Each structure stands twice: as C-alpha cells, then as structure tokens.
mmCIF file of C-alpha atoms and ligand atoms in Angstrom:
data_model
loop_
_atom_site.group_PDB
_atom_site.id
_atom_site.type_symbol
_atom_site.label_atom_id
_atom_site.label_comp_id
_atom_site.label_asym_id
_atom_site.label_seq_id
_atom_site.Cartn_x
_atom_site.Cartn_y
_atom_site.Cartn_z
ATOM 1 C CA MET A 1 11.609 -5.931 7.092
ATOM 2 C CA ALA A 2 11.434 -2.891 9.197
ATOM 3 C CA SER A 3 11.889 -4.713 12.529
ATOM 4 C CA HIS A 4 15.281 -3.078 13.097
ATOM 5 C CA LEU A 5 13.436 0.158 13.748
ATOM 6 C CA TYR A 6 12.032 -1.282 16.949
ATOM 7 C CA THR A 7 13.936 -1.852 20.099
ATOM 8 C CA ASN A 8 11.011 -2.439 22.495
ATOM 9 C CA PRO A 9 9.939 -6.007 23.174
ATOM 10 C CA PRO A 10 6.195 -6.696 23.215
ATOM 11 C CA GLN A 11 4.665 -5.659 26.533
ATOM 12 C CA ASN A 12 1.402 -7.526 26.379
ATOM 13 C CA PHE A 13 -0.322 -9.533 23.718
ATOM 14 C CA HIS A 14 -3.940 -10.628 23.471
ATOM 15 C CA PHE A 15 -6.330 -12.100 20.946
ATOM 16 C CA LEU A 16 -9.651 -10.456 20.218
ATOM 17 C CA ALA A 17 -12.503 -12.932 19.974
ATOM 18 C CA SER A 18 -14.518 -10.707 17.656
ATOM 19 C CA SER A 19 -12.119 -11.253 14.732
ATOM 20 C CA PRO A 20 -13.638 -12.762 11.600
ATOM 21 C CA SER A 21 -10.539 -14.911 11.405
ATOM 22 C CA SER A 22 -9.546 -17.114 14.309
ATOM 23 C CA LEU A 23 -6.562 -15.117 15.487
ATOM 24 C CA LYS A 24 -6.162 -11.416 15.761
ATOM 25 C CA PRO A 25 -3.170 -10.428 17.756
ATOM 26 C CA HIS A 26 -2.947 -6.924 19.089
ATOM 27 C CA LEU A 27 0.143 -5.565 20.611
ATOM 28 C CA HIS A 28 0.448 -2.630 22.912
ATOM 29 C CA PHE A 29 3.844 -1.125 23.511
ATOM 30 C CA SER A 30 5.492 2.193 23.326
ATOM 31 C CA ILE A 31 7.878 3.025 20.545
ATOM 32 C CA LYS A 32 11.132 4.698 21.626
ATOM 33 C CA SER A 33 11.527 8.054 19.972
ATOM 34 C CA THR A 34 14.565 10.182 19.991
ATOM 35 C CA LYS A 35 13.731 13.261 22.141
ATOM 36 C CA LEU A 36 15.365 16.520 21.127
ATOM 37 C CA GLN A 37 17.110 18.198 24.033
ATOM 38 C CA PRO A 38 16.345 21.891 24.746
ATOM 39 C CA GLN A 39 19.131 24.171 23.525
ATOM 40 C CA ARG A 40 20.378 27.419 25.181
ATOM 41 C CA SER A 41 20.855 29.896 22.400
ATOM 42 C CA SER A 42 17.935 31.337 20.495
ATOM 43 C CA ALA A 43 19.419 30.145 17.236
ATOM 44 C CA SER A 44 19.452 26.616 18.614
ATOM 45 C CA SER A 45 15.873 26.994 19.846
ATOM 46 C CA VAL A 46 14.768 27.818 16.331
ATOM 47 C CA HIS A 47 16.711 24.784 15.143
ATOM 48 C CA VAL A 48 15.065 22.514 17.717
ATOM 49 C CA ARG A 49 11.571 23.843 16.878
ATOM 50 C CA CYS A 50 12.083 23.203 13.154
ATOM 51 C CA ALA A 51 13.557 19.769 13.833
ATOM 52 C CA THR A 52 10.576 18.823 16.057
ATOM 53 C CA GLN A 53 8.172 19.923 13.377
ATOM 54 C CA SER A 54 10.250 18.016 10.902
ATOM 55 C CA SER A 55 10.186 14.844 13.001
ATOM 56 C CA GLN A 56 6.365 15.081 13.094
ATOM 57 C CA ARG A 57 6.181 15.633 9.363
ATOM 58 C CA TRP A 58 8.138 12.399 8.767
ATOM 59 C CA SER A 59 6.331 10.257 11.338
ATOM 60 C CA LEU A 60 3.122 8.240 11.382
ATOM 61 C CA GLN A 61 2.947 8.041 15.136
ATOM 62 C CA GLY A 62 -0.691 8.070 16.292
ATOM 63 C CA LYS A 63 -2.044 7.230 12.838
ATOM 64 C CA SER A 64 -4.240 4.275 11.928
ATOM 65 C CA ALA A 65 -3.907 2.459 8.594
ATOM 66 C CA LEU A 66 -5.703 -0.217 6.636
ATOM 67 C CA VAL A 67 -3.549 -1.965 3.946
ATOM 68 C CA THR A 68 -5.247 -4.612 1.788
ATOM 69 C CA GLY A 69 -3.236 -7.686 0.758
ATOM 70 C CA GLY A 70 -0.408 -7.316 3.227
ATOM 71 C CA THR A 71 0.989 -10.820 3.506
ATOM 72 C CA ARG A 72 3.232 -10.860 0.434
ATOM 73 C CA GLY A 73 5.010 -8.618 -2.048
ATOM 74 C CA ILE A 74 4.292 -4.927 -2.268
ATOM 75 C CA GLY A 75 1.475 -5.065 0.344
ATOM 76 C CA ARG A 76 3.724 -6.654 2.936
ATOM 77 C CA ALA A 77 6.416 -4.073 2.359
ATOM 78 C CA ILE A 78 3.812 -1.317 2.770
ATOM 79 C CA VAL A 79 2.475 -2.783 6.015
ATOM 80 C CA GLU A 80 6.005 -2.932 7.430
ATOM 81 C CA GLU A 81 6.998 0.518 6.163
ATOM 82 C CA LEU A 82 3.913 2.214 7.714
ATOM 83 C CA ALA A 83 4.218 0.311 10.982
ATOM 84 C CA GLY A 84 7.928 1.138 11.044
ATOM 85 C CA LEU A 85 7.045 4.821 10.813
ATOM 86 C CA GLY A 86 4.792 4.453 13.877
ATOM 87 C CA ALA A 87 1.332 3.734 12.441
ATOM 88 C CA GLU A 88 -1.002 1.104 13.850
ATOM 89 C CA VAL A 89 -1.851 -1.114 10.873
ATOM 90 C CA HIS A 90 -4.654 -3.509 10.020
ATOM 91 C CA THR A 91 -4.157 -5.729 7.020
ATOM 92 C CA CYS A 92 -6.024 -8.540 5.247
ATOM 93 C CA ALA A 93 -5.505 -11.447 2.919
ATOM 94 C CA ARG A 94 -7.435 -14.578 1.862
ATOM 95 C CA ASN A 95 -5.003 -17.184 3.113
ATOM 96 C CA GLU A 96 -5.486 -17.503 6.899
ATOM 97 C CA THR A 97 -2.341 -19.569 7.596
ATOM 98 C CA GLU A 98 -0.128 -17.109 5.749
ATOM 99 C CA LEU A 99 -1.775 -14.210 7.560
ATOM 100 C CA GLU A 100 -1.233 -15.816 10.945
ATOM 101 C CA ASN A 101 2.415 -16.493 10.191
ATOM 102 C CA CYS A 102 2.940 -12.865 9.162
ATOM 103 C CA LEU A 103 1.157 -11.564 12.334
ATOM 104 C CA ARG A 104 3.387 -13.795 14.459
ATOM 105 C CA ASP A 105 6.563 -12.489 12.729
ATOM 106 C CA TRP A 106 5.430 -8.851 12.992
ATOM 107 C CA ASN A 107 4.376 -9.104 16.577
ATOM 108 C CA SER A 108 7.644 -10.725 17.645
ATOM 109 C CA SER A 109 9.404 -7.834 15.918
ATOM 110 C CA GLY A 110 7.370 -5.352 17.986
ATOM 111 C CA LEU A 111 5.262 -3.984 15.112
ATOM 112 C CA ARG A 112 1.676 -2.925 15.860
ATOM 113 C CA ILE A 113 -0.165 -4.886 13.192
ATOM 114 C CA ALA A 114 -3.488 -6.784 13.262
ATOM 115 C CA GLY A 115 -5.198 -8.682 10.474
ATOM 116 C CA SER A 116 -8.372 -10.211 9.132
ATOM 117 C CA VAL A 117 -9.085 -12.884 6.583
ATOM 118 C CA CYS A 118 -10.934 -11.121 3.807
ATOM 119 C CA ASP A 119 -11.385 -11.487 0.082
ATOM 120 C CA VAL A 120 -11.681 -7.889 -1.108
ATOM 121 C CA SER A 121 -13.394 -9.012 -4.323
ATOM 122 C CA ASP A 122 -16.467 -9.867 -2.202
ATOM 123 C CA ARG A 123 -18.816 -7.046 -1.191
ATOM 124 C CA ALA A 124 -20.013 -8.609 2.108
ATOM 125 C CA GLN A 125 -16.410 -9.357 3.157
ATOM 126 C CA ARG A 126 -15.364 -5.747 2.427
ATOM 127 C CA GLU A 127 -18.224 -4.538 4.664
ATOM 128 C CA ALA A 128 -17.163 -6.874 7.459
ATOM 129 C CA LEU A 129 -13.543 -5.765 7.109
ATOM 130 C CA MET A 130 -14.423 -2.098 7.458
ATOM 131 C CA GLU A 131 -16.625 -2.819 10.492
ATOM 132 C CA THR A 132 -13.652 -4.517 12.185
ATOM 133 C CA VAL A 133 -11.356 -1.636 11.286
ATOM 134 C CA SER A 134 -13.870 0.927 12.520
ATOM 135 C CA SER A 135 -14.271 -0.792 15.831
ATOM 136 C CA ASP A 136 -10.487 -1.312 16.243
ATOM 137 C CA PHE A 137 -9.646 2.289 15.454
ATOM 138 C CA ASP A 138 -12.627 3.921 17.235
ATOM 139 C CA GLY A 139 -14.257 5.115 13.992
ATOM 140 C CA LYS A 140 -11.150 6.967 12.693
ATOM 141 C CA LEU A 141 -8.922 5.895 9.851
ATOM 142 C CA HIS A 142 -6.006 8.093 8.734
ATOM 143 C CA ILE A 143 -4.702 5.885 5.942
ATOM 144 C CA LEU A 144 -6.267 3.492 3.436
ATOM 145 C CA VAL A 145 -3.926 1.655 1.045
ATOM 146 C CA ASN A 146 -5.756 -0.202 -1.694
ATOM 147 C CA ASN A 147 -2.974 -2.655 -2.609
ATOM 148 C CA VAL A 148 -4.789 -5.784 -3.745
ATOM 149 C CA GLY A 149 -4.780 -6.401 -7.459
ATOM 150 C CA THR A 150 -4.472 -9.387 -9.783
ATOM 151 C CA ASN A 151 -3.792 -10.104 -13.416
ATOM 152 C CA ILE A 152 -5.032 -12.438 -16.166
ATOM 153 C CA ARG A 153 -2.814 -12.204 -19.276
ATOM 154 C CA LYS A 154 -4.509 -13.010 -22.549
ATOM 155 C CA PRO A 155 -5.758 -11.275 -25.711
ATOM 156 C CA MET A 156 -8.895 -9.244 -25.074
ATOM 157 C CA VAL A 157 -11.185 -11.330 -27.313
ATOM 158 C CA GLU A 158 -10.371 -14.477 -25.344
ATOM 159 C CA PHE A 159 -11.620 -13.152 -22.006
ATOM 160 C CA THR A 160 -14.577 -15.022 -20.523
ATOM 161 C CA ALA A 161 -17.266 -13.133 -18.658
ATOM 162 C CA GLY A 162 -16.044 -14.718 -15.401
ATOM 163 C CA GLU A 163 -12.401 -13.626 -15.969
ATOM 164 C CA PHE A 164 -13.469 -10.095 -16.841
ATOM 165 C CA SER A 165 -15.616 -9.963 -13.693
ATOM 166 C CA THR A 166 -12.724 -11.318 -11.499
ATOM 167 C CA LEU A 167 -10.385 -8.558 -12.737
ATOM 168 C CA MET A 168 -12.998 -5.811 -12.356
ATOM 169 C CA SER A 169 -14.141 -6.834 -8.832
ATOM 170 C CA THR A 170 -10.650 -7.559 -7.460
ATOM 171 C CA ASN A 171 -8.802 -4.604 -8.998
ATOM 172 C CA PHE A 172 -11.371 -1.853 -9.350
ATOM 173 C CA GLU A 173 -14.681 -2.489 -7.556
ATOM 174 C CA SER A 174 -12.764 -3.261 -4.363
ATOM 175 C CA VAL A 175 -10.982 0.109 -4.513
ATOM 176 C CA PHE A 176 -14.235 1.975 -5.274
ATOM 177 C CA HIS A 177 -16.229 0.259 -2.504
ATOM 178 C CA LEU A 178 -13.450 0.338 0.157
ATOM 179 C CA CYS A 179 -13.080 4.084 -0.470
ATOM 180 C CA GLN A 180 -16.860 4.476 -0.131
ATOM 181 C CA LEU A 181 -16.895 2.455 3.130
ATOM 182 C CA ALA A 182 -13.827 4.195 4.523
ATOM 183 C CA TYR A 183 -15.089 7.747 3.800
ATOM 184 C CA PRO A 184 -16.706 8.428 7.190
ATOM 185 C CA LEU A 185 -13.672 7.042 9.013
ATOM 186 C CA LEU A 186 -11.223 9.041 6.895
ATOM 187 C CA LYS A 187 -13.288 12.201 7.380
ATOM 188 C CA ALA A 188 -13.344 11.603 11.153
ATOM 189 C CA SER A 189 -9.504 11.475 11.191
ATOM 190 C CA GLU A 190 -9.494 15.114 9.920
ATOM 191 C CA ALA A 191 -6.418 14.315 7.780
ATOM 192 C CA GLY A 192 -7.080 11.248 5.647
ATOM 193 C CA SER A 193 -4.865 9.760 2.992
ATOM 194 C CA VAL A 194 -5.799 7.115 0.404
ATOM 195 C CA VAL A 195 -3.176 5.513 -1.719
ATOM 196 C CA SER A 196 -4.083 2.919 -4.358
ATOM 197 C CA ILE A 197 -1.634 0.689 -6.128
ATOM 198 C CA SER A 198 -2.093 1.205 -9.815
ATOM 199 C CA SER A 199 0.377 0.157 -12.553
ATOM 200 C CA VAL A 200 2.287 1.621 -15.455
ATOM 201 C CA SER A 201 -0.321 -0.357 -17.452
ATOM 202 C CA GLY A 202 -2.723 2.447 -16.563
ATOM 203 C CA PHE A 203 -0.589 4.737 -18.755
ATOM 204 C CA VAL A 204 0.999 2.646 -21.523
ATOM 205 C CA SER A 205 -0.003 -0.492 -23.474
ATOM 206 C CA LEU A 206 1.347 -3.817 -22.325
ATOM 207 C CA LYS A 207 0.875 -7.046 -24.280
ATOM 208 C CA ASN A 208 -2.101 -9.198 -23.201
ATOM 209 C CA MET A 209 -3.061 -6.786 -20.425
ATOM 210 C CA SER A 210 -5.957 -4.792 -21.914
ATOM 211 C CA VAL A 211 -8.430 -5.668 -19.185
ATOM 212 C CA GLN A 212 -6.000 -5.319 -16.264
ATOM 213 C CA SER A 213 -4.812 -1.997 -17.669
ATOM 214 C CA ALA A 214 -8.448 -0.806 -17.938
ATOM 215 C CA THR A 215 -8.846 -1.473 -14.176
ATOM 216 C CA LYS A 216 -5.662 0.487 -13.387
ATOM 217 C CA GLY A 217 -6.702 3.348 -15.700
ATOM 218 C CA ALA A 218 -10.021 3.453 -13.833
ATOM 219 C CA ILE A 219 -8.112 3.663 -10.521
ATOM 220 C CA ASN A 220 -6.060 6.542 -11.899
ATOM 221 C CA GLN A 221 -9.117 8.561 -12.850
ATOM 222 C CA LEU A 222 -10.979 7.677 -9.606
ATOM 223 C CA THR A 223 -7.873 8.983 -7.809
ATOM 224 C CA ARG A 224 -8.097 12.362 -9.559
ATOM 225 C CA SER A 225 -11.887 12.640 -9.197
ATOM 226 C CA LEU A 226 -11.964 11.750 -5.499
ATOM 227 C CA ALA A 227 -9.024 14.088 -4.807
ATOM 228 C CA CYS A 228 -11.269 16.956 -5.874
ATOM 229 C CA GLU A 229 -14.469 15.543 -4.316
ATOM 230 C CA TRP A 230 -12.975 14.863 -0.909
ATOM 231 C CA ALA A 231 -10.541 17.804 -0.657
ATOM 232 C CA LYS A 232 -13.159 19.663 1.426
ATOM 233 C CA ASP A 233 -12.787 16.941 4.077
ATOM 234 C CA ASN A 234 -8.959 17.149 4.016
ATOM 235 C CA ILE A 235 -8.735 13.656 2.554
ATOM 236 C CA ARG A 236 -5.927 13.291 0.000
ATOM 237 C CA ILE A 237 -6.170 10.662 -2.703
ATOM 238 C CA ASN A 238 -3.086 9.497 -4.599
ATOM 239 C CA ALA A 239 -1.814 6.372 -6.375
ATOM 240 C CA VAL A 240 1.500 4.664 -7.051
ATOM 241 C CA ALA A 241 2.026 2.938 -10.386
ATOM 242 C CA PRO A 242 4.795 0.311 -10.458
ATOM 243 C CA TRP A 243 6.472 -1.455 -13.345
ATOM 244 C CA TYR A 244 7.947 -4.910 -12.679
ATOM 245 C CA ILE A 245 8.543 -5.438 -8.982
ATOM 246 C CA LYS A 246 10.000 -8.717 -7.602
ATOM 247 C CA THR A 247 6.910 -10.375 -6.121
ATOM 248 C CA SER A 248 5.126 -13.725 -6.293
ATOM 249 C CA MET A 249 2.658 -12.277 -8.789
ATOM 250 C CA VAL A 250 5.252 -11.870 -11.556
ATOM 251 C CA GLU A 251 7.679 -14.661 -10.604
ATOM 252 C CA GLN A 252 6.445 -16.991 -13.347
ATOM 253 C CA VAL A 253 6.429 -14.543 -16.257
ATOM 254 C CA LEU A 254 9.910 -13.245 -15.287
ATOM 255 C CA SER A 255 11.343 -16.783 -15.106
ATOM 256 C CA ASN A 256 11.494 -16.609 -18.951
ATOM 257 C CA LYS A 257 15.041 -15.309 -19.560
ATOM 258 C CA ASP A 258 14.266 -13.833 -23.006
ATOM 259 C CA TYR A 259 11.248 -11.992 -21.623
ATOM 260 C CA LEU A 260 13.310 -10.685 -18.686
ATOM 261 C CA ARG A 261 15.967 -9.385 -21.087
ATOM 262 C CA GLU A 262 13.248 -7.435 -22.957
ATOM 263 C CA VAL A 263 11.990 -6.011 -19.683
ATOM 264 C CA TYR A 264 15.479 -4.788 -18.832
ATOM 265 C CA SER A 265 15.902 -3.286 -22.290
ATOM 266 C CA VAL A 266 12.856 -0.989 -21.901
ATOM 267 C CA THR A 267 13.737 0.014 -18.341
ATOM 268 C CA PRO A 268 16.251 2.920 -18.240
ATOM 269 C CA LEU A 269 17.512 1.829 -14.799
ATOM 270 C CA GLY A 270 18.039 -1.654 -16.277
ATOM 271 C CA ARG A 271 16.659 -3.751 -13.435
ATOM 272 C CA LEU A 272 13.491 -4.865 -11.662
ATOM 273 C CA GLY A 273 12.149 -2.952 -8.652
ATOM 274 C CA GLU A 274 12.037 -4.108 -5.020
ATOM 275 C CA PRO A 275 8.782 -4.026 -2.976
ATOM 276 C CA SER A 276 10.510 -1.629 -0.560
ATOM 277 C CA GLU A 277 11.007 0.820 -3.477
ATOM 278 C CA VAL A 278 7.215 1.004 -3.857
ATOM 279 C CA SER A 279 6.440 1.090 -0.104
ATOM 280 C CA SER A 280 8.674 4.110 0.392
ATOM 281 C CA ALA A 281 6.670 6.084 -2.208
ATOM 282 C CA VAL A 282 3.381 4.973 -0.591
ATOM 283 C CA ALA A 283 4.663 5.942 2.875
ATOM 284 C CA PHE A 284 5.679 9.398 1.591
ATOM 285 C CA LEU A 285 2.131 9.970 0.307
ATOM 286 C CA CYS A 286 0.754 8.976 3.733
ATOM 287 C CA LEU A 287 3.036 11.272 5.704
ATOM 288 C CA PRO A 288 2.180 14.834 6.803
ATOM 289 C CA ALA A 289 5.254 15.800 4.731
ATOM 290 C CA SER A 290 3.173 15.301 1.554
ATOM 291 C CA SER A 291 0.167 17.278 2.859
ATOM 292 C CA TYR A 292 -0.147 19.435 -0.292
ATOM 293 C CA ILE A 293 -0.067 16.504 -2.732
ATOM 294 C CA THR A 294 -3.354 15.107 -3.932
ATOM 295 C CA GLY A 295 -4.754 13.561 -7.139
ATOM 296 C CA GLN A 296 -1.317 12.380 -8.276
ATOM 297 C CA ILE A 297 -0.168 9.055 -9.653
ATOM 298 C CA ILE A 298 3.556 8.461 -9.054
ATOM 299 C CA CYS A 299 5.228 5.940 -11.335
ATOM 300 C CA VAL A 300 7.779 3.767 -9.574
ATOM 301 C CA ASP A 301 9.140 2.127 -12.676
ATOM 302 C CA GLY A 302 12.878 2.666 -13.221
ATOM 303 C CA GLY A 303 11.905 5.181 -15.909
ATOM 304 C CA MET A 304 9.984 2.671 -18.040
ATOM 305 C CA SER A 305 6.884 4.863 -18.637
ATOM 306 C CA ILE A 306 8.938 7.878 -19.806
ATOM 307 C CA ASN A 307 11.345 5.918 -21.944
ATOM 308 C CA GLY A 308 11.654 7.110 -25.556
ATOM 309 C CA PHE A 309 14.273 5.935 -28.049
ATOM 310 C CA PHE A 310 17.750 5.618 -26.521
ATOM 311 C CA PRO A 311 19.625 2.964 -28.502
ATOM 312 C CA GLN A 312 22.653 1.361 -26.812
ATOM 313 C CA HIS A 313 24.696 1.934 -29.978
ATOM 314 C CA ASP A 314 24.385 5.266 -31.792
HETATM 315 N N1 NAP B 1 4.548 -7.011 -8.893
HETATM 316 C C1 NAP B 1 4.533 -6.177 -9.940
HETATM 317 O O1 NAP B 1 5.400 -6.243 -10.826
HETATM 318 C C2 NAP B 1 3.431 -5.159 -10.042
HETATM 319 C C3 NAP B 1 3.502 -4.242 -11.066
HETATM 320 C C4 NAP B 1 2.504 -3.282 -11.218
HETATM 321 C C5 NAP B 1 1.471 -3.221 -10.306
HETATM 322 N N2 NAP B 1 1.412 -4.149 -9.309
HETATM 323 C C6 NAP B 1 0.315 -4.045 -8.366
HETATM 324 O O2 NAP B 1 0.755 -4.112 -7.043
HETATM 325 C C7 NAP B 1 -0.252 -4.680 -6.234
HETATM 326 C C8 NAP B 1 0.375 -5.789 -5.374
HETATM 327 O O3 NAP B 1 0.910 -6.746 -6.242
HETATM 328 P P1 NAP B 1 1.992 -7.858 -5.752
HETATM 329 O O4 NAP B 1 2.865 -8.121 -6.916
HETATM 330 O O5 NAP B 1 2.617 -7.468 -4.497
HETATM 331 O O6 NAP B 1 1.034 -9.123 -5.553
HETATM 332 P P2 NAP B 1 1.295 -10.480 -4.766
HETATM 333 O O7 NAP B 1 2.740 -10.767 -4.585
HETATM 334 O O8 NAP B 1 0.478 -11.484 -5.526
HETATM 335 O O9 NAP B 1 0.623 -10.253 -3.345
HETATM 336 C C9 NAP B 1 -0.739 -10.023 -3.285
HETATM 337 C C10 NAP B 1 -1.187 -9.854 -1.832
HETATM 338 O O10 NAP B 1 -2.570 -9.523 -1.831
HETATM 339 C C11 NAP B 1 -3.309 -10.592 -1.262
HETATM 340 N N3 NAP B 1 -4.529 -10.736 -2.099
HETATM 341 C C12 NAP B 1 -4.609 -11.136 -3.376
HETATM 342 N N4 NAP B 1 -5.875 -11.167 -3.779
HETATM 343 C C13 NAP B 1 -6.647 -10.792 -2.718
HETATM 344 C C14 NAP B 1 -8.015 -10.669 -2.495
HETATM 345 N N5 NAP B 1 -8.890 -10.905 -3.464
HETATM 346 N N6 NAP B 1 -8.451 -10.276 -1.260
HETATM 347 C C15 NAP B 1 -7.561 -10.010 -0.276
HETATM 348 N N7 NAP B 1 -6.229 -10.141 -0.424
HETATM 349 C C16 NAP B 1 -5.777 -10.558 -1.617
HETATM 350 C C17 NAP B 1 -2.403 -11.795 -1.264
HETATM 351 O O11 NAP B 1 -2.719 -12.701 -0.213
HETATM 352 P P3 NAP B 1 -3.759 -13.925 -0.491
HETATM 353 O O12 NAP B 1 -3.343 -14.621 -1.761
HETATM 354 O O13 NAP B 1 -3.658 -14.795 0.726
HETATM 355 O O14 NAP B 1 -5.130 -13.288 -0.601
HETATM 356 C C18 NAP B 1 -1.040 -11.117 -1.007
HETATM 357 O O15 NAP B 1 -0.931 -10.778 0.317
HETATM 358 C C19 NAP B 1 -1.360 -5.127 -7.152
HETATM 359 O O16 NAP B 1 -2.378 -4.170 -7.175
HETATM 360 C C20 NAP B 1 -0.688 -5.207 -8.483
HETATM 361 O O17 NAP B 1 -1.572 -5.039 -9.574
HETATM 362 C C21 NAP B 1 2.364 -5.107 -9.175
#
C-alpha cells in the first residue's frame, strides 16, 4: 500500500448522502510536497527550473481519476498508486462491505479515495457511476482506468450464450461504454488519459481462453482506434497487458503445482508478477511524463509474450 507516501492525518471527513451505496467517504487534506529552494547561481536556477518541471511531470496532483474494480488485486494497486501520486480517485466494485472496508483503510492512511457500488457489466449502473463521478469532479475527469475483467476457462464449443454474454459485457462492453460516457469529462480536462487492462491473451493463444482473449483483443484494437479518434481532444488511450499476476482471480488455477511450474517455464523472468508491477505501468501512462504516448499496449509479463525457444540445456 502506498500509505507511507502520506504524512498528513485526515483533516475532515464526511459522508455524501447522494452516493448510490450507503457510505461514500470523502477526505479533504493537503498533501505535503517537497518545495525546491531558490538557488543563487544561474546554473542552479536552470537546475531548479528543470527539477520543478520534472516534479510536475511525475505527479498527479490536481488530477481526477476513475478506476473500476479497485477493491482487490490489480485494481486496488492502481487506486493506491494513483492516489499516492496525488490524484483524487473514485473507484467501484460490486461487494459493498469489501468496498467500505477499503475506503476505511484508505481514508485512515490519508488517501483521497471515494467509491460506489457498481456492477460495470450493467448499462444502467455504468450510467449512474459516471453521473456520480461527473458531479464529484465538477464535470472533469483526467484519468479513466478500465480495470474490471473476468474469465471463464473452457473450450470454445462448450460456452453457453449466457457465459459468452457475461464475458463480453464485463470485459469489453463495459470498456466501450465507460469510454463513451467519460468522453465529455475527459475532453473537459484538456489532458485526458484512458488506460484499459488487457492481457497477454490479446496477443497470444492461451488454453481454454478463446472468448476471454477475444475480449482483450477487442480492447487492444479499441485502444488504437480511439487513440486516433480522440487525439484531437488531447485524450491519450493506452492499455496494459499482464501475464500471471498474484491476485484472487488466478489463485485457484495457480494452486496446481504442475501448472505453476509450466507457467514459470514459459516466463523468462521465471516468476509471477505483483499487482504493484502492473500499477506502476498504468501510473506511468497516466502521468504528464508519458504525454507523447498513445495507442500503445504495454505487456507486463516477465517476457512471456516475446519468449521464443530458449532451452535450459543446450
Ligand atoms: N491476475 C492476472 O493474472 C491477470 C492477468 C491478465 C489480465 N488480468 C486483468 O486484470 C484485471 C484485474 O484482474 P485481477 O486479477 O486484479 O482481478 P480480481 O483480483 O478478481 O479483482 C477484481 C476487482 O474488480 C472488481 N469487479 C469484478 N467484477 C466487477 C464488475 N462486474 N463490476 C465492478 N467491479 C467488478 C472486484 O470486486 P467485486 O468482486 O466486489 O466486484 C475486484 O475489486 C482484469 O481485467 C483481468 O482480466 C489479470
């Protein structure tokens, strides 16, 4: 957790009654920033000016962010990473108790994070979420992170219509519609950034994941298309594509030791990833420092997607 980045205790704390969930803590406090002292020599002045610009390039102070699915795993790490860099974050999840527990933890750590109960696979709930976000952030959103995604592993011919629809609505339709709903807010920010969580399955074939991989492939191409369509509004669109990351979603499949050994064997770095190793890539794509990067999908995969044939014994 990024709580160590904050030294200020909460100043005041209130609940907004308009929240679609019962509790919606908001926290107002000022984050201590290290101020650069003026220098005497002209050389030092140049140094200070560059450093100041640099500190702005690597900060999300004053930015607003919506991160879907922020109570566990990769989403939680993203929420904490963005808030740690100074952004005011709104997140959502379906489980209200888990969300309230997270909000309590975050607020006691001094992070500026609010949340709503929302199932992003449901159109009406997505609309309600964006209305809340718009009213909280005065109609401006700098960052949208489409993190929610799920998986159903089985051969393609065994998929029921309901399972197909669950994967499509949760993984892809939610991304498409949230982008559509967020567009006026992102445009109003004058420097918007959308990052969607894809998967290496959007690039390479994985066993029993044909439908999930189709949703991630669709995210990848939507990323490229929107990057061109929305460039005129200074909205950047990128994606991050992980391989196995230690989260609740993959706990069960990775509990099989033989399977885990095979995962390691195709991963050049020879290990699983941590949620914080994905959130750092997402944060980079949200920062002013990445202002010339759009339409890209960055794999965070220990080298898995570029692995060729490297036998252990020649
Ligand atoms: N973990 C990996 O190895 C891996 C690899 C490649 C790609 N990814 C991608 O990374 C993203 C995050 O995965 P993860 O492993 O961190 O998942 P996770 O551990 O299962 O966490 C999912 C988070 O999203 C929320 N969520 C799930 N469905 C939702 C819905 N319909 N509406 C709103 N919130 C929802 C969950 O809370 P509730 O359950 O309370 O709703 C939870 O906060 C996904 O897009 C996934 O495809 C993961």
